[in-house]
Short mmCIF file of C-alpha atoms in Angstrom, two decimals:
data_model
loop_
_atom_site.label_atom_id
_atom_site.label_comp_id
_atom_site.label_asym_id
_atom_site.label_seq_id
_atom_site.Cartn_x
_atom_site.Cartn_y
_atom_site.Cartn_z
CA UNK A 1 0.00 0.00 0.00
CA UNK A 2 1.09 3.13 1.01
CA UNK A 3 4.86 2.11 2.70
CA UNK A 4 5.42 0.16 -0.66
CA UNK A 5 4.50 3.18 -3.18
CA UNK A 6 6.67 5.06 -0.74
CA UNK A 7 9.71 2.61 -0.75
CA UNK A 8 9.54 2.26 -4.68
CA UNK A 9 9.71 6.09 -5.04
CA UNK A 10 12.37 5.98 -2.33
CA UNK A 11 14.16 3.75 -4.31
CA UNK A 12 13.14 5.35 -7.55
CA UNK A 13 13.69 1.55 -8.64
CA UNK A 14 11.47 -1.07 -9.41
CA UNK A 15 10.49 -3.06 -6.04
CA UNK A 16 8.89 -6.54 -6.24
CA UNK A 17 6.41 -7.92 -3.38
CA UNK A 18 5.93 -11.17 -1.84
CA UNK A 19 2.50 -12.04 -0.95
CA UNK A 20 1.62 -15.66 0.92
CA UNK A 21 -1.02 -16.34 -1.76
CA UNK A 22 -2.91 -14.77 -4.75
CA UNK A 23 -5.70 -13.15 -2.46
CA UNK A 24 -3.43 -10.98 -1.45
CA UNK A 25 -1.62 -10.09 -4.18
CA UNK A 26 -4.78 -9.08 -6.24
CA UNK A 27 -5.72 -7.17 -3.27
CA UNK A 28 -2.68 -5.05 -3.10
CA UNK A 29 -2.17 -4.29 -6.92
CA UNK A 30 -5.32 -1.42 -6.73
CA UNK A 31 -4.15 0.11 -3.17
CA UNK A 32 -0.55 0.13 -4.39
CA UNK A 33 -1.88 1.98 -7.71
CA UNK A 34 -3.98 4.21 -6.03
CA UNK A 35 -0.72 6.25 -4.86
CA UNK A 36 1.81 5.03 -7.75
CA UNK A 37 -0.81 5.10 -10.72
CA UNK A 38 -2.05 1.86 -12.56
CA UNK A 39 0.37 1.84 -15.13
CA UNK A 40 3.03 1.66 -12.34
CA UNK A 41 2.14 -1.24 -10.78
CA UNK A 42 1.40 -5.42 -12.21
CA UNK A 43 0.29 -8.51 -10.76
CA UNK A 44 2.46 -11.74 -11.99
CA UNK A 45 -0.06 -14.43 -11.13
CA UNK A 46 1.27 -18.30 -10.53
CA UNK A 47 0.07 -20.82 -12.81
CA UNK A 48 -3.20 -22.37 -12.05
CA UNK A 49 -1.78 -25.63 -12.72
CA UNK A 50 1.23 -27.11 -11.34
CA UNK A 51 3.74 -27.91 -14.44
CA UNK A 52 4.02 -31.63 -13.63
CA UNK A 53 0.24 -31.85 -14.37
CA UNK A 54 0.64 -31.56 -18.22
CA UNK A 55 -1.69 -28.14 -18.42
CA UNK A 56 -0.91 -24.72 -20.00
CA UNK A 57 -1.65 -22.18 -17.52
CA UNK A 58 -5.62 -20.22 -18.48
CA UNK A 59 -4.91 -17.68 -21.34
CA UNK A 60 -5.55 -14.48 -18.65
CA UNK A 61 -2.85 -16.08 -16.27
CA UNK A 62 -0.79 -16.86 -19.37
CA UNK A 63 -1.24 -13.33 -20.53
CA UNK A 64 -0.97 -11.59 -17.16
CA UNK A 65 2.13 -12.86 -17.08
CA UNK A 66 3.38 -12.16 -19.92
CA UNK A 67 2.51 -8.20 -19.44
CA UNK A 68 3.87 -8.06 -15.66
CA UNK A 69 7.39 -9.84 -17.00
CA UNK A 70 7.37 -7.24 -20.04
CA UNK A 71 6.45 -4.12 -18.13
CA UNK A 72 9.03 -5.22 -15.85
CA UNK A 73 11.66 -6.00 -18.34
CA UNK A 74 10.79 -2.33 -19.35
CA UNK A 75 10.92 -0.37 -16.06
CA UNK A 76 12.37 2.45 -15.06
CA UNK A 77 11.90 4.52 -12.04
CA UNK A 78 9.29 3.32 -9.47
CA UNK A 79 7.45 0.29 -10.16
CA UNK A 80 5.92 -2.20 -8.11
CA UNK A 81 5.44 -6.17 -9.66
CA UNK A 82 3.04 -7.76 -6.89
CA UNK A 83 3.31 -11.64 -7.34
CA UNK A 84 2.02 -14.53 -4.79
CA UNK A 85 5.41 -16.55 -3.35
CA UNK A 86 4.50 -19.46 -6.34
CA UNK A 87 4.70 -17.29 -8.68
CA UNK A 88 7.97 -15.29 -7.38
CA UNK A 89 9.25 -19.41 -6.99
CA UNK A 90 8.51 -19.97 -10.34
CA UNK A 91 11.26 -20.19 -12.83
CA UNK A 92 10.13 -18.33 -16.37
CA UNK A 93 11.18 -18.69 -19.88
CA UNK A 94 13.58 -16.30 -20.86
CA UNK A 95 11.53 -15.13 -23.75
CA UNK A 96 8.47 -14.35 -21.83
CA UNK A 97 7.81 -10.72 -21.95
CA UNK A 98 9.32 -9.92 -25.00
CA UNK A 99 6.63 -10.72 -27.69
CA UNK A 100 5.64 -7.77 -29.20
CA UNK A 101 1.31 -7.18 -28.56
CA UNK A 102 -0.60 -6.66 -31.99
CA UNK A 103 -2.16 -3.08 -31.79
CA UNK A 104 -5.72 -2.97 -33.65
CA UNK A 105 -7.74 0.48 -34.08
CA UNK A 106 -10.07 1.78 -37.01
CA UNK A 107 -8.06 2.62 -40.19
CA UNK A 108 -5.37 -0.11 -39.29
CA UNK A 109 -4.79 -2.25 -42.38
CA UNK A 110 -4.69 -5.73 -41.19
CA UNK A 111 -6.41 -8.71 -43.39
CA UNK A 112 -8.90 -10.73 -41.33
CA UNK A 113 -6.62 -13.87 -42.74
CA UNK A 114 -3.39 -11.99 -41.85
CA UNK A 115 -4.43 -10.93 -38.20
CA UNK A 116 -5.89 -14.64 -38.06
CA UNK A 117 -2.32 -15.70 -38.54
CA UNK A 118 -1.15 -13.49 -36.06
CA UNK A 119 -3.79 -14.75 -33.32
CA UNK A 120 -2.50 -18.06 -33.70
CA UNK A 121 0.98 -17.11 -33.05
CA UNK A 122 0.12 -15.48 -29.94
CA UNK A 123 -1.52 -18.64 -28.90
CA UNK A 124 -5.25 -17.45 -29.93
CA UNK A 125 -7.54 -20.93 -30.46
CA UNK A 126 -9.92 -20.42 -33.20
CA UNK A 127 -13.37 -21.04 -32.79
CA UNK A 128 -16.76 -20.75 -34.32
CA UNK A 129 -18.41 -18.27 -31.60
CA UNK A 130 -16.08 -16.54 -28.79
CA UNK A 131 -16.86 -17.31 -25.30
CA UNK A 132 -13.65 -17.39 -22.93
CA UNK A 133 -10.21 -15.00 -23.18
CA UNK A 134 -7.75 -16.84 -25.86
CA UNK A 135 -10.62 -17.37 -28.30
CA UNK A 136 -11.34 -15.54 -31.65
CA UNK A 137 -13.04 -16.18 -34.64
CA UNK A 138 -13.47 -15.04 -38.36
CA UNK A 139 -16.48 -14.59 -40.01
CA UNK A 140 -15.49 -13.03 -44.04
CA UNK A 141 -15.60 -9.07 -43.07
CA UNK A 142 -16.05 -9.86 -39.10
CA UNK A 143 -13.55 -11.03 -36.36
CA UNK A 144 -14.16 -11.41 -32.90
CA UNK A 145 -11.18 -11.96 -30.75
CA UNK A 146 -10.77 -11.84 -26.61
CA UNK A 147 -7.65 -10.49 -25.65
CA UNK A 148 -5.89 -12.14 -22.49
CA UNK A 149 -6.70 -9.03 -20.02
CA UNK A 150 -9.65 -7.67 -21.83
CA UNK A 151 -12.75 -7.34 -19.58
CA UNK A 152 -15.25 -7.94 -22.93
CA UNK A 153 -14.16 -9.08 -26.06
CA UNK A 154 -14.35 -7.05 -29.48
CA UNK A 155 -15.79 -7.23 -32.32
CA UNK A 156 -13.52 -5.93 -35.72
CA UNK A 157 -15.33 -4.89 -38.66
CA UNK A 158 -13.86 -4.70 -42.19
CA UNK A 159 -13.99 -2.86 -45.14
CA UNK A 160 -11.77 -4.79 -47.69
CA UNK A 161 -8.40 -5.04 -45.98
CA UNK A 162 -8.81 -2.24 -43.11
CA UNK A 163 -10.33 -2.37 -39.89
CA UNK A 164 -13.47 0.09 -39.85
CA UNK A 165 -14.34 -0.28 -36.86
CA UNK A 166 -14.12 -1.90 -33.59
CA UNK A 167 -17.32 -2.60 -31.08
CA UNK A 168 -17.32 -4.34 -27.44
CA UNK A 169 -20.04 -7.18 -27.26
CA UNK A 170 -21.06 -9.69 -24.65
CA UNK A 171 -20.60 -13.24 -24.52
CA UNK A 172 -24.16 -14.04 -23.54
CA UNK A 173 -25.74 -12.22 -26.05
CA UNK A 174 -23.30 -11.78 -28.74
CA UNK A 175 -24.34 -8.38 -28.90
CA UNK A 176 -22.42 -5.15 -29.67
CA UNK A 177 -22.62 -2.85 -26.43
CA UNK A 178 -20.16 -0.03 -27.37
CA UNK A 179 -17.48 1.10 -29.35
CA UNK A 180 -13.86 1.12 -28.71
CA UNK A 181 -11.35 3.13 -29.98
CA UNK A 182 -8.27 0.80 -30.12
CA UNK A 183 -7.49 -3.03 -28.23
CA UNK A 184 -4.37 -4.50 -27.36
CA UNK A 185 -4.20 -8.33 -28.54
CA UNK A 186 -0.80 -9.95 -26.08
CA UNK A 187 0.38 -13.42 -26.09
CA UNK A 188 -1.87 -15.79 -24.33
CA UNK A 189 0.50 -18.57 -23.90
CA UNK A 190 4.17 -18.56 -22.51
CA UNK A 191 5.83 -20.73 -25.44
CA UNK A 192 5.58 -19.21 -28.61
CA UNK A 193 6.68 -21.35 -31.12
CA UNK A 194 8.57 -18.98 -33.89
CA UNK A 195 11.48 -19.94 -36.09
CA UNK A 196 14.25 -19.67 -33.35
CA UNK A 197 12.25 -22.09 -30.57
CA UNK A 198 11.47 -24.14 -33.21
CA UNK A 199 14.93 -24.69 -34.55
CA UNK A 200 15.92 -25.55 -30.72
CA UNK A 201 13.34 -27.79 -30.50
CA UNK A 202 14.15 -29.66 -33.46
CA UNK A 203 17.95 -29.85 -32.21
CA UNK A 204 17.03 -31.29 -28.66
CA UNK A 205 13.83 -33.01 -29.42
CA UNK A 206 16.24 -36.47 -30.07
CA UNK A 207 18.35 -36.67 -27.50
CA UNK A 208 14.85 -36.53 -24.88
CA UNK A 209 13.16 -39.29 -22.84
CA UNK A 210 10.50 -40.87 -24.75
CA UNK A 211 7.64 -39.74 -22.71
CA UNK A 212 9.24 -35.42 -23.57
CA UNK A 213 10.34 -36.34 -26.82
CA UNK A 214 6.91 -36.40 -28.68
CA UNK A 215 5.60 -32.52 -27.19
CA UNK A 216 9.13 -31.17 -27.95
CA UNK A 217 9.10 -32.51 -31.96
CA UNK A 218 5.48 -31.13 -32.00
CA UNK A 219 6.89 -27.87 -30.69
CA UNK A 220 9.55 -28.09 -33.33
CA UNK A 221 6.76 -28.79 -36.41
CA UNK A 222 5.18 -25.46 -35.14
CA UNK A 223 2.24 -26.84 -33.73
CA UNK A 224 0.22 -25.98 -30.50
CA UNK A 225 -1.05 -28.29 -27.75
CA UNK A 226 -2.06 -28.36 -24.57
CA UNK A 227 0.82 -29.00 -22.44
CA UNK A 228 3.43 -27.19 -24.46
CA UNK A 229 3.64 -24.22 -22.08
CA UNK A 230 5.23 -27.05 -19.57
CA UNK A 231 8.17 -28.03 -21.82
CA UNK A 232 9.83 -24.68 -21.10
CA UNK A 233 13.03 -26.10 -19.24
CA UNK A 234 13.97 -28.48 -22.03
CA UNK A 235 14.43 -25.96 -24.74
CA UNK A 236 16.42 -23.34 -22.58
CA UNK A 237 19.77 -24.15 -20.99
CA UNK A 238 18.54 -21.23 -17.56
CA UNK A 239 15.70 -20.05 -17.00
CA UNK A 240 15.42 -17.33 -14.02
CA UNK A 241 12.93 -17.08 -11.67
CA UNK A 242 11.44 -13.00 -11.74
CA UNK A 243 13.41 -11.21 -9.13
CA UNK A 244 16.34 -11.57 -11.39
CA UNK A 245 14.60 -9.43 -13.98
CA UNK A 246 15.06 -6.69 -11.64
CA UNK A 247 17.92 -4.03 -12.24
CA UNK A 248 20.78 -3.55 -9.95
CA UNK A 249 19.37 -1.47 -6.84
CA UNK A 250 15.93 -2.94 -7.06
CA UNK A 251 14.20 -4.97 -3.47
CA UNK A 252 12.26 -7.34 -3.04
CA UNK A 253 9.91 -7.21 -0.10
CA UNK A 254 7.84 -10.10 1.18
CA UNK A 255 4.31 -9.31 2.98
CA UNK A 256 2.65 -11.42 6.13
CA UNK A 257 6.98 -12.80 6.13
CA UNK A 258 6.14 -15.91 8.73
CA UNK A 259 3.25 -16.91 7.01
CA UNK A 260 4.91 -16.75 3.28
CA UNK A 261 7.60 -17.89 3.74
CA UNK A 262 6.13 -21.30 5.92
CA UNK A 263 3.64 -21.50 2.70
CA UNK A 264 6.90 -21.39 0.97
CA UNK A 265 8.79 -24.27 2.56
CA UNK A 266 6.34 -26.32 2.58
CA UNK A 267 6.02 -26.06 -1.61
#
């Protein structure tokens, strides 16, 4: 809240905090932006699933990741990256953060088959209608697409090749409820399988246990599964956990300290 604003202006550094659990940590991200500003503060959630389960992490986890890690990567000055002790545990690819978002507004030229593409690098799953974040879908001038973060999804409407405008709707209802001036589509998914992961995945993918082997090769053929997000640590020799994103000068404070760090033992 207030102390940690204050320390992180202090500091004039990013600061990272600790929480014992994700409760708190979503609690903390409004009162510490409510003295530092929103865009000064980010929540890095843990995975909902534990990586030896074999499950991607949900597409707004995956993507709220993905911004905290970037805006961090990009910080200067105060800054405050809230995460729950899992996720400050957590080891992370080094590449996470660093895909650039796909900006969308009227007048943007973008090709409902082009930005399709793009969507399905960023780990979009294309459906017929768009319920849940990580979906989109294509309908000849239409697309509907729900970015990672959004609160609604949006609706793009084309003329030809260029986006003429861009309308909120509801899932329920499928119905437009207002216009928007410009979305922000980020990565939904922590692996992003371009032509430098896949050329590592193609060079480790043999020398792999049987039972890795398989999800690594389909990494390497460019393809997208559930799962993949877990195969992280076979395709980079170090990966860090977040604090050592942080530039020299930066602290890391941990909230409720007993409790955390007993929740964190016992992991």
């Amino acid at each position: 809240d207030a102390l940690l604003a204050a320390l992180a202006v202090a500091l004039d550094n990013p600061l990272m905090v600790v929480t014992p659990g994700p409760r708190e940590a979503e609690d903390l991200v409004p009162e510490v932006g409510a003295y530092l500003g929103p865009d000064r503060v980010a929540l890095l959630p843990a995975w909902d699933a534990l990586p030896y389960e074999g499950m991607d992490p949900a597409p707004e986890v995956a993507a709220r990741r993905a911004d905290a890690v970037g805006r961090l990567r990009a910080a200067s000055g105060p800054f405050v990256v809230v995460a729950p002790y899992l996720a400050a545990m957590q080891a992370i690819p080094p590449t996470l953060g660093t895909a650039q978002p796909v900006q969308l507004a009227a007048g943007v030229e973008l090709a409902p088959d082009a930005l399709a593409e793009r969507l399905s690098e960023l780990g979009y799953t294309r459906v017929d209608v768009v319920e849940h974040r990580g979906e989109y879908a294509v309908r000849g001038g239409v697309v509907d697409v729900f970015p990672g973060i959004a609160r609604r999804p949006a609706r793009l409407e084309y003329w030809g090749d260029e986006i003429e405008r861009l309308r909120e709707f509801s899932t329920s209802t499928q119905l437009s409820t207002k216009q928007l001036g410009a979305i922000e589509v980020a990565p939904v998914r922590e692996l992003l399988p371009d032509d430098d992961l896949r050329s590592v995945a193609e060079d480790r993918a043999p020398r792999l246990p049987d039972r890795f082997r398989d999800g690594v090769q389909r990494l390497a053929d460019g393809l997208r599964f559930e799962g993949a997000d877990t195969l992280a640590p076979f395709l980079f020799d170090r990966m860090p956990v977040p604090a050592e994103l942080l530039p020299a000068g930066s602290w890391v404070a941990v909230t409720h300290t007993q409790r955390t760090f007993q929740r964190a033992a016992q992991t």
